């Protein structure tokens, strides 16, 4: 049997694992630590001087999980019954759904325009919780006033997490009107619908690019923040949380690097 060693490079050091299950245990144990990258490689044969083969680059995405835990802690404490997540099939939205499902909410509503992502998170949660989670997955756009209004009036969510948005910076530079329609008007529509149906809380998922924005996407998200910040006299409590770059998310650089490595390079910076 060929001897094989596995290596992980992180934080300027290299760790060696003589068995694959030890490597797996180490990776699984990283869930509670901060976000970073792990480069995983292996060397086969009896020689300690053989060539290393890069297996993959892993991203530990605990920044999403940490923010999600902060955002849903009140859901657990208050015994919230109905929660709605717009953009629930996306990177941040789907992680919110996973965390909310653990809170045993009475009903979780996933609202997304992209049916494939919505289907994937639906199947994942159905496998994990079965009939223990009352899950409603709905396809629709936050730009559609009537659709948003109908969904909120039917299900009366107590908390709305608004994660639906166009987030790709370079693409939005060439489609500014779409960024405004989806991000700004979408947030306006959802905020109005949440107020009308008597939602207790509305949480906007924003971005660090909304700080002194230098691009269309950031400017549109800053306008979204202004929409929720202006509703100081509302019976619904409005808030916004800013996320930075999420490694491994749709459209981020890590999936691109993995694809380039799988194809034999080059890896572009």
C-alpha positions in Angstrom: 0.0 0.0 0.0 1.4 3.4 -1.0 2.2 5.5 2.0 0.6 8.9 1.8 1.0 12.0 3.9 -1.4 15.0 3.9 -0.4 18.6 4.6 -2.2 21.8 5.6 -0.6 25.2 5.1 -2.1 28.0 7.2 -0.8 31.1 9.1 2.7 30.6 7.7 3.1 27.0 9.1 2.6 23.5 7.7 0.9 20.6 9.6 1.5 17.0 8.5 -1.1 14.2 8.9 -0.2 10.6 8.2 -3.8 9.4 7.9 -6.7 10.9 6.1 -9.1 10.6 9.0 -6.8 12.7 11.2 -6.9 15.4 8.5 -10.7 15.2 8.4 -10.9 15.5 12.1 -8.7 18.5 12.1 -10.7 20.3 9.4 -14.0 19.5 11.2 -12.6 21.0 14.4 -12.1 24.4 12.8 -15.7 25.4 12.9 -15.4 27.5 16.0 -12.4 29.5 14.8 -12.1 32.7 12.7 -12.3 32.8 9.0 -9.2 31.9 7.0 -7.9 29.8 4.2 -6.4 26.3 4.4 -4.3 24.9 1.5 -4.5 21.1 1.6 -1.9 18.9 -0.3 -0.6 15.3 -0.2 2.6 13.5 -1.0 2.5 9.8 -1.9 5.2 7.1 -2.0 7.9 6.2 0.4 10.1 9.3 -0.2 9.8 12.4 1.9 11.1 14.4 -1.0 8.4 13.6 -3.6 6.3 16.3 -5.2 3.4 17.7 -3.4 0.0 17.6 -5.0 -2.4 20.4 -4.2 -5.8 18.9 -3.4 -7.9 21.9 -2.7 -8.2 25.3 -1.0 -10.7 25.4 1.9 -12.3 28.5 3.2 -13.6 28.5 6.8 -16.6 30.7 6.7 -17.3 31.3 10.3 -17.9 35.0 9.7 -21.3 34.1 8.2 -22.1 31.7 11.1 -21.1 34.2 13.8 -23.1 37.0 12.4 -26.1 34.7 11.9 -25.9 33.6 15.5 -25.9 37.2 16.7 -28.9 38.0 14.5 -31.0 35.0 15.5 -30.2 35.0 19.2 -33.3 37.1 19.9 -35.4 34.7 17.8 -34.5 31.9 20.3 -35.0 34.0 23.3 -38.4 35.5 22.2 -39.9 32.2 20.9 -40.6 33.7 17.5 -43.2 31.8 15.5 -42.9 32.9 11.9 -39.7 34.1 10.2 -39.2 35.2 6.5 -35.9 35.3 4.7 -35.7 37.0 1.4 -32.9 35.8 -0.8 -33.0 32.7 1.3 -31.2 30.6 -1.3 -28.1 32.8 -1.5 -24.9 32.4 0.5 -25.9 34.6 3.5 -29.6 33.9 3.2 -29.2 30.1 3.2 -26.9 30.2 6.3 -29.5 32.3 8.1 -32.1 29.7 7.2 -29.9 26.9 8.6 -29.4 28.7 11.8 -33.1 29.7 12.1 -34.1 26.1 11.6 -32.2 25.2 14.7 -34.4 27.6 16.7 -37.5 25.5 16.1 -39.5 28.4 14.7 -43.1 27.6 14.0 -42.7 28.5 10.3 -39.7 29.4 8.1 -40.5 31.2 4.8 -37.8 31.2 2.1 -38.4 33.8 -0.6 -36.1 33.8 -3.6 -36.2 34.6 -7.3 -33.6 32.0 -8.2 -35.4 28.6 -8.1 -32.3 26.4 -8.2 -30.8 27.9 -5.0 -34.2 27.8 -3.3 -34.6 24.2 -4.2 -31.1 23.3 -2.8 -31.7 24.8 0.6 -35.2 23.4 0.7 -33.9 19.8 0.1 -31.1 20.3 2.6 -33.5 21.4 5.4 -36.0 18.8 4.5 -33.4 16.0 4.8 -32.2 17.4 8.1 -35.4 18.2 9.8 -38.2 16.4 7.9 -41.6 17.1 9.3 -40.0 18.8 12.3 -39.7 22.1 10.4 -42.7 23.8 8.8 -40.9 25.2 5.7 -42.5 27.3 3.0 -40.3 27.9 -0.1 -41.7 30.6 -2.4 -40.4 31.9 -5.7 -40.8 35.6 -6.4 -39.1 39.0 -6.8 -38.8 41.7 -4.2 -39.3 44.1 -7.1 -42.9 42.7 -7.5 -45.0 44.8 -5.1 -48.1 42.7 -5.4 -46.2 39.4 -4.9 -44.4 40.7 -1.8 -47.6 42.1 -0.4 -49.5 38.9 -0.9 -46.8 36.7 0.7 -46.6 39.0 3.8 -50.3 39.3 4.2 -50.8 35.5 3.9 -48.1 34.4 6.4 -47.7 37.5 8.6 -44.0 37.0 9.5 -42.9 38.4 12.8 -39.3 38.8 11.7 -38.1 39.5 8.2 -34.4 39.0 7.2 -34.0 40.9 3.9 -31.0 39.4 2.2 -32.2 39.5 -1.4 -30.0 41.9 -3.5 -27.7 42.2 -6.4 -24.2 42.1 -4.8 -21.7 41.7 -7.6 -19.7 44.9 -7.7 -18.2 44.9 -11.3 -21.5 43.7 -12.9 -23.5 46.4 -11.2 -21.2 49.0 -12.7 -22.6 48.1 -16.1 -26.2 47.5 -14.9 -26.8 50.4 -12.5 -30.5 50.6 -13.2 -30.9 46.9 -12.2 -29.0 47.5 -8.9 -31.4 50.4 -8.1 -34.5 48.5 -9.0 -33.6 45.3 -7.2 -31.7 46.7 -4.1 -33.4 50.0 -3.5 -36.9 49.5 -4.7 -36.8 45.9 -3.4 -35.9 47.0 0.1 -38.6 49.7 -0.1 -41.2 47.2 -1.1 -40.2 44.7 1.6 -40.1 47.4 4.3 -43.6 48.6 3.4 -45.0 45.0 3.3 -43.4 44.2 6.7 -44.9 47.3 8.2 -48.4 46.6 6.8 -48.5 43.0 8.0 -47.4 44.0 11.5 -43.9 42.5 11.5 -42.1 43.1 14.8 -38.6 43.3 13.3 -37.1 43.9 9.9 -33.3 43.2 9.5 -31.6 44.4 6.3 -28.5 42.5 5.3 -26.2 45.3 4.1 -22.5 45.5 3.1 -19.3 47.2 4.1 -19.3 48.7 0.7 -22.1 51.0 1.8 -19.5 53.0 3.8 -18.6 56.1 1.7 -19.5 54.1 -1.4 -17.3 54.2 -4.4 -19.3 51.9 -6.7 -22.9 51.5 -7.8 -23.6 48.4 -5.7 -22.3 50.1 -2.5 -24.3 53.2 -3.2 -27.5 51.2 -3.8 -27.0 49.4 -0.5 -26.4 52.7 1.3 -29.8 53.9 0.0 -31.3 50.7 1.4 -29.8 51.5 4.8 -31.3 55.0 4.5 -34.7 53.5 3.8 -34.7 51.5 7.1 -33.0 54.2 9.1 -35.7 56.7 8.2 -38.5 54.6 9.8 -38.0 55.8 13.3 -41.7 56.2 14.0 -42.7 52.8 12.8 -44.2 50.1 15.0 -41.8 47.7 13.2 -38.3 47.8 14.5 -35.9 48.3 11.6 -32.1 47.5 11.7 -29.3 46.8 9.3 -26.2 44.7 9.6 -23.2 45.1 7.3 -21.3 42.1 6.0 -17.8 42.2 4.6 -16.6 39.9 1.8 -17.8 36.3 2.4 -15.2 33.8 1.3 -16.8 30.9 -0.7 -20.0 32.8 -1.4 -21.5 33.0 -4.9 -19.4 35.3 -7.1 -16.5 35.4 -4.7 -12.9 34.7 -5.5 -12.5 31.3 -3.8 -14.7 29.3 -6.1 -12.8 30.9 -9.0 -9.5 29.9 -7.5 -10.7 26.3 -7.0 -11.8 26.1 -10.6 -8.5 27.5 -11.9 -6.5 25.0 -9.7 -8.7 22.1 -10.9 -8.0 23.1 -14.5 -4.2 23.2 -13.8 -3.9 26.9 -13.6 -3.0 29.6 -13.9 -4.4 31.1 -10.7 -5.1 34.8 -11.4 -4.8 37.5 -8.8 
